[in-house]
Amino acid sequence: MPNQRPRVLSDIDALKALAHPLRQELLTRLQRHGPATSADLAAEFDEDRGATSYHLRQLARFGFIEEDTARSSGRRKYWRAVPQDVRLPHGPTDPETAAADEVGRQWLEGADRNLAAYLSDREAFGAFAAAAMHSFGGTTLTAEELTQFGEEYIAFLSRWYREPTQASPGSRHVSVVFHAFPTPERGDAS
Protein backbone atom coordinates (compact mmCIF):
# COMPACT_ATOMS: atom_id res chain seq x y z
CA MET A 1 0.00 0.00 0.00
CA PRO A 2 2.96 2.41 0.26
CA ASN A 3 2.99 5.29 -2.25
CA GLN A 4 -0.53 4.54 -3.35
CA ARG A 5 -2.95 7.22 -4.48
CA PRO A 6 -6.07 7.52 -2.36
CA ARG A 7 -9.25 5.98 -3.74
CA VAL A 8 -12.11 8.30 -2.84
CA LEU A 9 -15.33 6.33 -3.18
CA SER A 10 -17.33 8.82 -5.19
CA ASP A 11 -19.05 6.13 -7.29
CA ILE A 12 -22.49 5.63 -5.75
CA ASP A 13 -22.66 2.01 -7.00
CA ALA A 14 -19.29 1.15 -5.39
CA LEU A 15 -20.46 2.76 -2.14
CA LYS A 16 -23.73 0.79 -2.21
CA ALA A 17 -21.81 -2.41 -2.93
CA LEU A 18 -19.52 -1.79 0.02
CA ALA A 19 -22.41 -0.82 2.32
CA HIS A 20 -23.72 -4.41 2.44
CA PRO A 21 -22.85 -5.80 5.92
CA LEU A 22 -21.79 -9.26 4.72
CA ARG A 23 -19.55 -7.72 2.07
CA GLN A 24 -17.93 -5.60 4.75
CA GLU A 25 -17.28 -8.75 6.80
CA LEU A 26 -15.89 -10.65 3.82
CA LEU A 27 -13.59 -7.79 2.84
CA THR A 28 -12.38 -7.35 6.41
CA ARG A 29 -11.67 -11.08 6.67
CA LEU A 30 -9.62 -11.05 3.45
CA GLN A 31 -7.73 -7.94 4.54
CA ARG A 32 -6.83 -9.40 7.92
CA HIS A 33 -6.19 -13.05 7.15
CA GLY A 34 -5.39 -13.23 3.48
CA PRO A 35 -6.84 -15.17 0.55
CA ALA A 36 -9.76 -17.60 0.83
CA THR A 37 -12.30 -19.34 -1.39
CA SER A 38 -16.03 -18.67 -1.39
CA ALA A 39 -16.51 -22.13 0.18
CA ASP A 40 -14.05 -21.31 2.98
CA LEU A 41 -15.77 -17.98 3.65
CA ALA A 42 -19.28 -19.47 3.46
CA ALA A 43 -18.33 -22.00 6.13
CA GLU A 44 -16.57 -19.39 8.25
CA PHE A 45 -19.54 -17.01 8.20
CA ASP A 46 -22.24 -19.72 8.19
CA GLU A 47 -23.62 -18.37 4.91
CA ASP A 48 -24.87 -19.97 1.72
CA ARG A 49 -21.98 -20.68 -0.65
CA GLY A 50 -23.84 -19.25 -3.66
CA ALA A 51 -24.65 -16.02 -1.82
CA THR A 52 -21.07 -15.72 -0.59
CA SER A 53 -19.79 -16.22 -4.13
CA TYR A 54 -22.18 -13.52 -5.40
CA HIS A 55 -21.02 -11.03 -2.75
CA LEU A 56 -17.37 -11.75 -3.55
CA ARG A 57 -18.02 -11.11 -7.24
CA GLN A 58 -19.65 -7.77 -6.34
CA LEU A 59 -16.62 -6.76 -4.27
CA ALA A 60 -14.40 -7.75 -7.21
CA ARG A 61 -16.58 -5.84 -9.67
CA PHE A 62 -15.86 -2.63 -7.79
CA GLY A 63 -12.15 -3.31 -7.26
CA PHE A 64 -12.12 -4.11 -3.53
CA ILE A 65 -10.91 -7.69 -4.04
CA GLU A 66 -9.44 -9.73 -6.88
CA GLU A 67 -8.82 -13.34 -7.77
CA ASP A 68 -5.57 -14.70 -6.36
CA THR A 69 -4.54 -16.46 -9.57
CA ALA A 70 -1.39 -17.93 -8.02
CA ARG A 71 -3.50 -19.94 -5.56
CA SER A 72 -6.55 -20.63 -7.73
CA SER A 73 -6.80 -23.91 -9.59
CA GLY A 74 -9.64 -25.04 -11.82
CA ARG A 75 -12.95 -24.22 -10.21
CA ARG A 76 -11.31 -23.50 -6.85
CA LYS A 77 -11.00 -19.72 -6.95
CA TYR A 78 -9.17 -17.85 -4.20
CA TRP A 79 -9.97 -14.22 -3.50
CA ARG A 80 -7.71 -11.61 -1.92
CA ALA A 81 -8.19 -8.02 -0.82
CA VAL A 82 -6.70 -5.33 -3.05
CA PRO A 83 -4.42 -3.18 -0.87
CA GLN A 84 -5.64 0.39 -1.19
CA ASP A 85 -6.16 3.65 0.64
CA VAL A 86 -9.97 3.77 0.52
CA ARG A 87 -11.57 7.03 1.60
CA LEU A 88 -15.15 8.15 1.88
CA PRO A 89 -16.23 11.32 0.08
CA HIS A 90 -16.81 14.28 2.33
CA GLY A 91 -18.92 17.30 1.89
CA PRO A 92 -22.53 17.69 2.94
CA THR A 93 -23.72 18.29 -0.61
CA ASP A 94 -22.25 15.16 -2.16
CA PRO A 95 -25.00 12.90 -3.60
CA GLU A 96 -23.11 9.92 -2.18
CA THR A 97 -23.51 11.19 1.39
CA ALA A 98 -26.13 8.65 2.54
CA ALA A 99 -24.23 5.64 1.20
CA ALA A 100 -20.90 7.00 2.46
CA ASP A 101 -22.43 7.63 5.88
CA GLU A 102 -23.63 4.01 6.01
CA VAL A 103 -20.17 2.66 5.13
CA GLY A 104 -18.55 5.00 7.65
CA ARG A 105 -21.05 3.94 10.32
CA GLN A 106 -20.21 0.28 9.68
CA TRP A 107 -16.48 0.99 9.86
CA LEU A 108 -16.90 2.84 13.15
CA GLU A 109 -19.16 0.18 14.67
CA GLY A 110 -16.67 -2.54 13.70
CA ALA A 111 -13.80 -0.59 15.25
CA ASP A 112 -15.84 -0.04 18.42
CA ARG A 113 -16.69 -3.77 18.65
CA ASN A 114 -13.04 -4.74 18.19
CA LEU A 115 -11.85 -2.26 20.82
CA ALA A 116 -14.50 -3.37 23.33
CA ALA A 117 -13.62 -7.04 22.78
CA TYR A 118 -9.92 -6.31 23.26
CA LEU A 119 -10.44 -4.20 26.39
CA SER A 120 -12.73 -6.80 27.96
CA ASP A 121 -9.95 -9.41 27.92
CA ARG A 122 -6.68 -7.61 27.22
CA GLU A 123 -4.64 -10.03 29.38
CA ALA A 124 -5.32 -12.71 26.78
CA PHE A 125 -3.25 -10.73 24.27
CA GLY A 126 0.03 -11.07 26.20
CA ALA A 127 2.88 -9.07 24.70
CA PHE A 128 0.49 -7.37 22.31
CA ALA A 129 -1.44 -5.91 25.26
CA ALA A 130 1.77 -4.47 26.65
CA ALA A 131 2.64 -3.02 23.23
CA ALA A 132 -0.81 -1.56 22.49
CA MET A 133 -1.27 2.16 22.83
CA HIS A 134 -4.28 4.29 23.62
CA SER A 135 -3.92 8.02 23.29
CA PHE A 136 -6.22 10.98 23.26
CA GLY A 137 -5.04 14.41 22.32
CA GLY A 138 -5.72 17.41 20.20
CA THR A 139 -4.20 20.49 18.65
CA THR A 140 -5.21 23.71 16.92
CA LEU A 141 -5.01 23.67 13.12
CA THR A 142 -6.31 25.46 10.05
CA ALA A 143 -8.38 23.43 7.57
CA GLU A 144 -5.35 23.20 5.28
CA GLU A 145 -3.15 21.99 8.14
CA LEU A 146 -5.78 19.40 9.09
CA THR A 147 -5.70 18.09 5.52
CA GLN A 148 -1.90 17.87 5.62
CA PHE A 149 -2.00 16.22 9.06
CA GLY A 150 -4.34 13.52 7.73
CA GLU A 151 -2.21 12.87 4.66
CA GLU A 152 0.95 12.55 6.76
CA TYR A 153 -0.83 10.11 9.07
CA ILE A 154 -1.96 7.93 6.14
CA ALA A 155 1.58 7.99 4.68
CA PHE A 156 2.99 6.89 8.04
CA LEU A 157 0.45 4.05 8.39
CA SER A 158 1.14 2.96 4.80
CA ARG A 159 4.84 2.55 5.56
CA TRP A 160 3.89 -0.12 8.11
CA TYR A 161 1.43 -1.99 5.88
CA ARG A 162 2.04 -5.74 5.46
CA GLU A 163 0.16 -8.26 3.34
CA PRO A 164 -1.24 -10.97 5.65
CA THR A 165 0.55 -13.66 3.66
CA GLN A 166 3.91 -11.87 4.06
CA ALA A 167 3.73 -10.99 7.75
CA SER A 168 6.61 -11.82 10.05
CA PRO A 169 6.27 -14.87 12.33
CA GLY A 170 4.41 -13.91 15.50
CA SER A 171 2.53 -11.10 13.76
CA ARG A 172 -1.18 -10.49 14.16
CA HIS A 173 -3.57 -7.96 12.68
CA VAL A 174 -3.50 -4.65 14.53
CA SER A 175 -6.45 -2.26 14.34
CA VAL A 176 -5.62 1.41 13.96
CA VAL A 177 -8.48 3.88 14.33
CA PHE A 178 -7.91 7.52 13.50
CA HIS A 179 -10.26 10.46 13.72
CA ALA A 180 -9.26 14.06 13.09
CA PHE A 181 -12.16 16.47 13.08
CA PRO A 182 -13.08 19.94 14.33
CA THR A 183 -14.09 19.77 17.98
CA PRO A 184 -17.69 20.94 18.33
CA GLU A 185 -18.10 23.85 20.72
CA ARG A 186 -21.14 24.52 22.85
CA GLY A 187 -23.73 26.19 20.69
CA ASP A 188 -22.54 24.53 17.45
CA ALA A 189 -25.12 22.62 15.41
CA SER A 190 -27.05 20.32 17.69
PDB file of C-alpha atoms in Angstrom:
ATOM      1  CA  MET A   1       0.000   0.000   0.000  1.00  0.00           C
ATOM      2  CA  PRO A   2       2.955   2.412   0.260  1.00  0.00           C
ATOM      3  CA  ASN A   3       2.993   5.290  -2.249  1.00  0.00           C
ATOM      4  CA  GLN A   4      -0.535   4.537  -3.350  1.00  0.00           C
ATOM      5  CA  ARG A   5      -2.946   7.220  -4.484  1.00  0.00           C
ATOM      6  CA  PRO A   6      -6.073   7.516  -2.356  1.00  0.00           C
ATOM      7  CA  ARG A   7      -9.247   5.978  -3.739  1.00  0.00           C
ATOM      8  CA  VAL A   8     -12.109   8.300  -2.843  1.00  0.00           C
ATOM      9  CA  LEU A   9     -15.327   6.327  -3.179  1.00  0.00           C
ATOM     10  CA  SER A  10     -17.335   8.816  -5.195  1.00  0.00           C
ATOM     11  CA  ASP A  11     -19.053   6.126  -7.291  1.00  0.00           C
ATOM     12  CA  ILE A  12     -22.494   5.626  -5.746  1.00  0.00           C
ATOM     13  CA  ASP A  13     -22.655   2.014  -7.002  1.00  0.00           C
ATOM     14  CA  ALA A  14     -19.295   1.154  -5.391  1.00  0.00           C
ATOM     15  CA  LEU A  15     -20.465   2.756  -2.142  1.00  0.00           C
ATOM     16  CA  LYS A  16     -23.726   0.791  -2.213  1.00  0.00           C
ATOM     17  CA  ALA A  17     -21.811  -2.415  -2.925  1.00  0.00           C
ATOM     18  CA  LEU A  18     -19.520  -1.786   0.018  1.00  0.00           C
ATOM     19  CA  ALA A  19     -22.409  -0.821   2.321  1.00  0.00           C
ATOM     20  CA  HIS A  20     -23.725  -4.410   2.439  1.00  0.00           C
ATOM     21  CA  PRO A  21     -22.855  -5.796   5.917  1.00  0.00           C
ATOM     22  CA  LEU A  22     -21.785  -9.260   4.725  1.00  0.00           C
ATOM     23  CA  ARG A  23     -19.552  -7.724   2.066  1.00  0.00           C
ATOM     24  CA  GLN A  24     -17.926  -5.603   4.754  1.00  0.00           C
ATOM     25  CA  GLU A  25     -17.280  -8.753   6.802  1.00  0.00           C
ATOM     26  CA  LEU A  26     -15.888 -10.648   3.818  1.00  0.00           C
ATOM     27  CA  LEU A  27     -13.592  -7.786   2.835  1.00  0.00           C
ATOM     28  CA  THR A  28     -12.378  -7.346   6.406  1.00  0.00           C
ATOM     29  CA  ARG A  29     -11.669 -11.083   6.665  1.00  0.00           C
ATOM     30  CA  LEU A  30      -9.624 -11.052   3.454  1.00  0.00           C
ATOM     31  CA  GLN A  31      -7.729  -7.936   4.539  1.00  0.00           C
ATOM     32  CA  ARG A  32      -6.826  -9.401   7.918  1.00  0.00           C
ATOM     33  CA  HIS A  33      -6.187 -13.047   7.154  1.00  0.00           C
ATOM     34  CA  GLY A  34      -5.387 -13.232   3.477  1.00  0.00           C
ATOM     35  CA  PRO A  35      -6.841 -15.171   0.548  1.00  0.00           C
ATOM     36  CA  ALA A  36      -9.756 -17.602   0.832  1.00  0.00           C
ATOM     37  CA  THR A  37     -12.299 -19.343  -1.388  1.00  0.00           C
ATOM     38  CA  SER A  38     -16.027 -18.675  -1.392  1.00  0.00           C
ATOM     39  CA  ALA A  39     -16.506 -22.128   0.180  1.00  0.00           C
ATOM     40  CA  ASP A  40     -14.046 -21.306   2.975  1.00  0.00           C
ATOM     41  CA  LEU A  41     -15.773 -17.984   3.648  1.00  0.00           C
ATOM     42  CA  ALA A  42     -19.275 -19.469   3.456  1.00  0.00           C
ATOM     43  CA  ALA A  43     -18.332 -22.002   6.132  1.00  0.00           C
ATOM     44  CA  GLU A  44     -16.570 -19.394   8.249  1.00  0.00           C
ATOM     45  CA  PHE A  45     -19.542 -17.005   8.203  1.00  0.00           C
ATOM     46  CA  ASP A  46     -22.242 -19.715   8.191  1.00  0.00           C
ATOM     47  CA  GLU A  47     -23.620 -18.374   4.912  1.00  0.00           C
ATOM     48  CA  ASP A  48     -24.872 -19.973   1.717  1.00  0.00           C
ATOM     49  CA  ARG A  49     -21.978 -20.679  -0.645  1.00  0.00           C
ATOM     50  CA  GLY A  50     -23.836 -19.254  -3.657  1.00  0.00           C
ATOM     51  CA  ALA A  51     -24.649 -16.018  -1.816  1.00  0.00           C
ATOM     52  CA  THR A  52     -21.071 -15.723  -0.592  1.00  0.00           C
ATOM     53  CA  SER A  53     -19.791 -16.219  -4.129  1.00  0.00           C
ATOM     54  CA  TYR A  54     -22.176 -13.516  -5.400  1.00  0.00           C
ATOM     55  CA  HIS A  55     -21.020 -11.029  -2.748  1.00  0.00           C
ATOM     56  CA  LEU A  56     -17.374 -11.749  -3.549  1.00  0.00           C
ATOM     57  CA  ARG A  57     -18.023 -11.107  -7.239  1.00  0.00           C
ATOM     58  CA  GLN A  58     -19.652  -7.772  -6.337  1.00  0.00           C
ATOM     59  CA  LEU A  59     -16.620  -6.764  -4.270  1.00  0.00           C
ATOM     60  CA  ALA A  60     -14.398  -7.749  -7.209  1.00  0.00           C
ATOM     61  CA  ARG A  61     -16.584  -5.837  -9.668  1.00  0.00           C
ATOM     62  CA  PHE A  62     -15.859  -2.626  -7.789  1.00  0.00           C
ATOM     63  CA  GLY A  63     -12.148  -3.314  -7.257  1.00  0.00           C
ATOM     64  CA  PHE A  64     -12.116  -4.114  -3.534  1.00  0.00           C
ATOM     65  CA  ILE A  65     -10.911  -7.690  -4.042  1.00  0.00           C
ATOM     66  CA  GLU A  66      -9.439  -9.729  -6.883  1.00  0.00           C
ATOM     67  CA  GLU A  67      -8.819 -13.338  -7.770  1.00  0.00           C
ATOM     68  CA  ASP A  68      -5.573 -14.701  -6.361  1.00  0.00           C
ATOM     69  CA  THR A  69      -4.543 -16.460  -9.573  1.00  0.00           C
ATOM     70  CA  ALA A  70      -1.392 -17.929  -8.023  1.00  0.00           C
ATOM     71  CA  ARG A  71      -3.504 -19.940  -5.560  1.00  0.00           C
ATOM     72  CA  SER A  72      -6.549 -20.632  -7.734  1.00  0.00           C
ATOM     73  CA  SER A  73      -6.802 -23.907  -9.585  1.00  0.00           C
ATOM     74  CA  GLY A  74      -9.643 -25.044 -11.823  1.00  0.00           C
ATOM     75  CA  ARG A  75     -12.954 -24.220 -10.206  1.00  0.00           C
ATOM     76  CA  ARG A  76     -11.314 -23.504  -6.848  1.00  0.00           C
ATOM     77  CA  LYS A  77     -11.002 -19.718  -6.953  1.00  0.00           C
ATOM     78  CA  TYR A  78      -9.171 -17.854  -4.201  1.00  0.00           C
ATOM     79  CA  TRP A  79      -9.966 -14.215  -3.499  1.00  0.00           C
ATOM     80  CA  ARG A  80      -7.708 -11.607  -1.918  1.00  0.00           C
ATOM     81  CA  ALA A  81      -8.186  -8.017  -0.823  1.00  0.00           C
ATOM     82  CA  VAL A  82      -6.704  -5.334  -3.048  1.00  0.00           C
ATOM     83  CA  PRO A  83      -4.415  -3.178  -0.866  1.00  0.00           C
ATOM     84  CA  GLN A  84      -5.640   0.392  -1.190  1.00  0.00           C
ATOM     85  CA  ASP A  85      -6.155   3.653   0.640  1.00  0.00           C
ATOM     86  CA  VAL A  86      -9.967   3.775   0.521  1.00  0.00           C
ATOM     87  CA  ARG A  87     -11.571   7.029   1.600  1.00  0.00           C
ATOM     88  CA  LEU A  88     -15.147   8.152   1.877  1.00  0.00           C
ATOM     89  CA  PRO A  89     -16.228  11.325   0.085  1.00  0.00           C
ATOM     90  CA  HIS A  90     -16.810  14.283   2.332  1.00  0.00           C
ATOM     91  CA  GLY A  91     -18.919  17.298   1.892  1.00  0.00           C
ATOM     92  CA  PRO A  92     -22.527  17.685   2.944  1.00  0.00           C
ATOM     93  CA  THR A  93     -23.723  18.288  -0.614  1.00  0.00           C
ATOM     94  CA  ASP A  94     -22.254  15.156  -2.163  1.00  0.00           C
ATOM     95  CA  PRO A  95     -25.003  12.901  -3.602  1.00  0.00           C
ATOM     96  CA  GLU A  96     -23.111   9.916  -2.181  1.00  0.00           C
ATOM     97  CA  THR A  97     -23.507  11.193   1.390  1.00  0.00           C
ATOM     98  CA  ALA A  98     -26.127   8.652   2.539  1.00  0.00           C
ATOM     99  CA  ALA A  99     -24.233   5.636   1.202  1.00  0.00           C
ATOM    100  CA  ALA A 100     -20.898   6.995   2.463  1.00  0.00           C
ATOM    101  CA  ASP A 101     -22.432   7.625   5.882  1.00  0.00           C
ATOM    102  CA  GLU A 102     -23.626   4.013   6.012  1.00  0.00           C
ATOM    103  CA  VAL A 103     -20.175   2.656   5.125  1.00  0.00           C
ATOM    104  CA  GLY A 104     -18.552   5.002   7.654  1.00  0.00           C
ATOM    105  CA  ARG A 105     -21.052   3.935  10.317  1.00  0.00           C
ATOM    106  CA  GLN A 106     -20.213   0.276   9.681  1.00  0.00           C
ATOM    107  CA  TRP A 107     -16.481   0.994   9.864  1.00  0.00           C
ATOM    108  CA  LEU A 108     -16.896   2.839  13.148  1.00  0.00           C
ATOM    109  CA  GLU A 109     -19.159   0.176  14.669  1.00  0.00           C
ATOM    110  CA  GLY A 110     -16.669  -2.538  13.698  1.00  0.00           C
ATOM    111  CA  ALA A 111     -13.804  -0.588  15.247  1.00  0.00           C
ATOM    112  CA  ASP A 112     -15.841  -0.035  18.422  1.00  0.00           C
ATOM    113  CA  ARG A 113     -16.689  -3.769  18.654  1.00  0.00           C
ATOM    114  CA  ASN A 114     -13.038  -4.741  18.192  1.00  0.00           C
ATOM    115  CA  LEU A 115     -11.854  -2.258  20.819  1.00  0.00           C
ATOM    116  CA  ALA A 116     -14.497  -3.366  23.328  1.00  0.00           C
ATOM    117  CA  ALA A 117     -13.616  -7.040  22.785  1.00  0.00           C
ATOM    118  CA  TYR A 118      -9.921  -6.313  23.256  1.00  0.00           C
ATOM    119  CA  LEU A 119     -10.443  -4.200  26.392  1.00  0.00           C
ATOM    120  CA  SER A 120     -12.729  -6.802  27.958  1.00  0.00           C
ATOM    121  CA  ASP A 121      -9.951  -9.413  27.918  1.00  0.00           C
ATOM    122  CA  ARG A 122      -6.679  -7.607  27.219  1.00  0.00           C
ATOM    123  CA  GLU A 123      -4.643 -10.027  29.377  1.00  0.00           C
ATOM    124  CA  ALA A 124      -5.319 -12.713  26.779  1.00  0.00           C
ATOM    125  CA  PHE A 125      -3.246 -10.732  24.267  1.00  0.00           C
ATOM    126  CA  GLY A 126       0.027 -11.066  26.204  1.00  0.00           C
ATOM    127  CA  ALA A 127       2.884  -9.072  24.702  1.00  0.00           C
ATOM    128  CA  PHE A 128       0.485  -7.369  22.308  1.00  0.00           C
ATOM    129  CA  ALA A 129      -1.445  -5.915  25.257  1.00  0.00           C
ATOM    130  CA  ALA A 130       1.765  -4.468  26.653  1.00  0.00           C
ATOM    131  CA  ALA A 131       2.645  -3.020  23.225  1.00  0.00           C
ATOM    132  CA  ALA A 132      -0.807  -1.563  22.494  1.00  0.00           C
ATOM    133  CA  MET A 133      -1.268   2.164  22.826  1.00  0.00           C
ATOM    134  CA  HIS A 134      -4.279   4.289  23.617  1.00  0.00           C
ATOM    135  CA  SER A 135      -3.921   8.017  23.293  1.00  0.00           C
ATOM    136  CA  PHE A 136      -6.224  10.981  23.264  1.00  0.00           C
ATOM    137  CA  GLY A 137      -5.039  14.410  22.323  1.00  0.00           C
ATOM    138  CA  GLY A 138      -5.716  17.409  20.201  1.00  0.00           C
ATOM    139  CA  THR A 139      -4.205  20.487  18.649  1.00  0.00           C
ATOM    140  CA  THR A 140      -5.214  23.707  16.923  1.00  0.00           C
ATOM    141  CA  LEU A 141      -5.013  23.670  13.122  1.00  0.00           C
ATOM    142  CA  THR A 142      -6.312  25.460  10.055  1.00  0.00           C
ATOM    143  CA  ALA A 143      -8.381  23.434   7.566  1.00  0.00           C
ATOM    144  CA  GLU A 144      -5.347  23.205   5.279  1.00  0.00           C
ATOM    145  CA  GLU A 145      -3.149  21.991   8.139  1.00  0.00           C
ATOM    146  CA  LEU A 146      -5.777  19.405   9.093  1.00  0.00           C
ATOM    147  CA  THR A 147      -5.704  18.094   5.517  1.00  0.00           C
ATOM    148  CA  GLN A 148      -1.903  17.870   5.617  1.00  0.00           C
ATOM    149  CA  PHE A 149      -1.997  16.223   9.056  1.00  0.00           C
ATOM    150  CA  GLY A 150      -4.336  13.519   7.732  1.00  0.00           C
ATOM    151  CA  GLU A 151      -2.205  12.874   4.656  1.00  0.00           C
ATOM    152  CA  GLU A 152       0.954  12.550   6.759  1.00  0.00           C
ATOM    153  CA  TYR A 153      -0.832  10.111   9.071  1.00  0.00           C
ATOM    154  CA  ILE A 154      -1.956   7.932   6.141  1.00  0.00           C
ATOM    155  CA  ALA A 155       1.580   7.991   4.682  1.00  0.00           C
ATOM    156  CA  PHE A 156       2.988   6.890   8.040  1.00  0.00           C
ATOM    157  CA  LEU A 157       0.451   4.054   8.394  1.00  0.00           C
ATOM    158  CA  SER A 158       1.136   2.960   4.800  1.00  0.00           C
ATOM    159  CA  ARG A 159       4.840   2.553   5.557  1.00  0.00           C
ATOM    160  CA  TRP A 160       3.892  -0.117   8.112  1.00  0.00           C
ATOM    161  CA  TYR A 161       1.426  -1.990   5.877  1.00  0.00           C
ATOM    162  CA  ARG A 162       2.045  -5.735   5.460  1.00  0.00           C
ATOM    163  CA  GLU A 163       0.161  -8.264   3.344  1.00  0.00           C
ATOM    164  CA  PRO A 164      -1.242 -10.970   5.654  1.00  0.00           C
ATOM    165  CA  THR A 165       0.548 -13.663   3.656  1.00  0.00           C
ATOM    166  CA  GLN A 166       3.905 -11.866   4.064  1.00  0.00           C
ATOM    167  CA  ALA A 167       3.726 -10.990   7.749  1.00  0.00           C
ATOM    168  CA  SER A 168       6.609 -11.824  10.052  1.00  0.00           C
ATOM    169  CA  PRO A 169       6.265 -14.866  12.326  1.00  0.00           C
ATOM    170  CA  GLY A 170       4.414 -13.907  15.504  1.00  0.00           C
ATOM    171  CA  SER A 171       2.525 -11.101  13.764  1.00  0.00           C
ATOM    172  CA  ARG A 172      -1.179 -10.495  14.164  1.00  0.00           C
ATOM    173  CA  HIS A 173      -3.572  -7.963  12.685  1.00  0.00           C
ATOM    174  CA  VAL A 174      -3.495  -4.646  14.534  1.00  0.00           C
ATOM    175  CA  SER A 175      -6.451  -2.257  14.343  1.00  0.00           C
ATOM    176  CA  VAL A 176      -5.625   1.408  13.963  1.00  0.00           C
ATOM    177  CA  VAL A 177      -8.477   3.882  14.328  1.00  0.00           C
ATOM    178  CA  PHE A 178      -7.909   7.518  13.504  1.00  0.00           C
ATOM    179  CA  HIS A 179     -10.261  10.458  13.715  1.00  0.00           C
ATOM    180  CA  ALA A 180      -9.255  14.055  13.086  1.00  0.00           C
ATOM    181  CA  PHE A 181     -12.162  16.472  13.083  1.00  0.00           C
ATOM    182  CA  PRO A 182     -13.079  19.939  14.330  1.00  0.00           C
ATOM    183  CA  THR A 183     -14.090  19.772  17.979  1.00  0.00           C
ATOM    184  CA  PRO A 184     -17.690  20.941  18.335  1.00  0.00           C
ATOM    185  CA  GLU A 185     -18.105  23.847  20.715  1.00  0.00           C
ATOM    186  CA  ARG A 186     -21.138  24.524  22.851  1.00  0.00           C
ATOM    187  CA  GLY A 187     -23.735  26.192  20.695  1.00  0.00           C
ATOM    188  CA  ASP A 188     -22.538  24.532  17.449  1.00  0.00           C
ATOM    189  CA  ALA A 189     -25.122  22.618  15.413  1.00  0.00           C
ATOM    190  CA  SER A 190     -27.048  20.319  17.694  1.00  0.00           C
TER     191      SER A 190
END
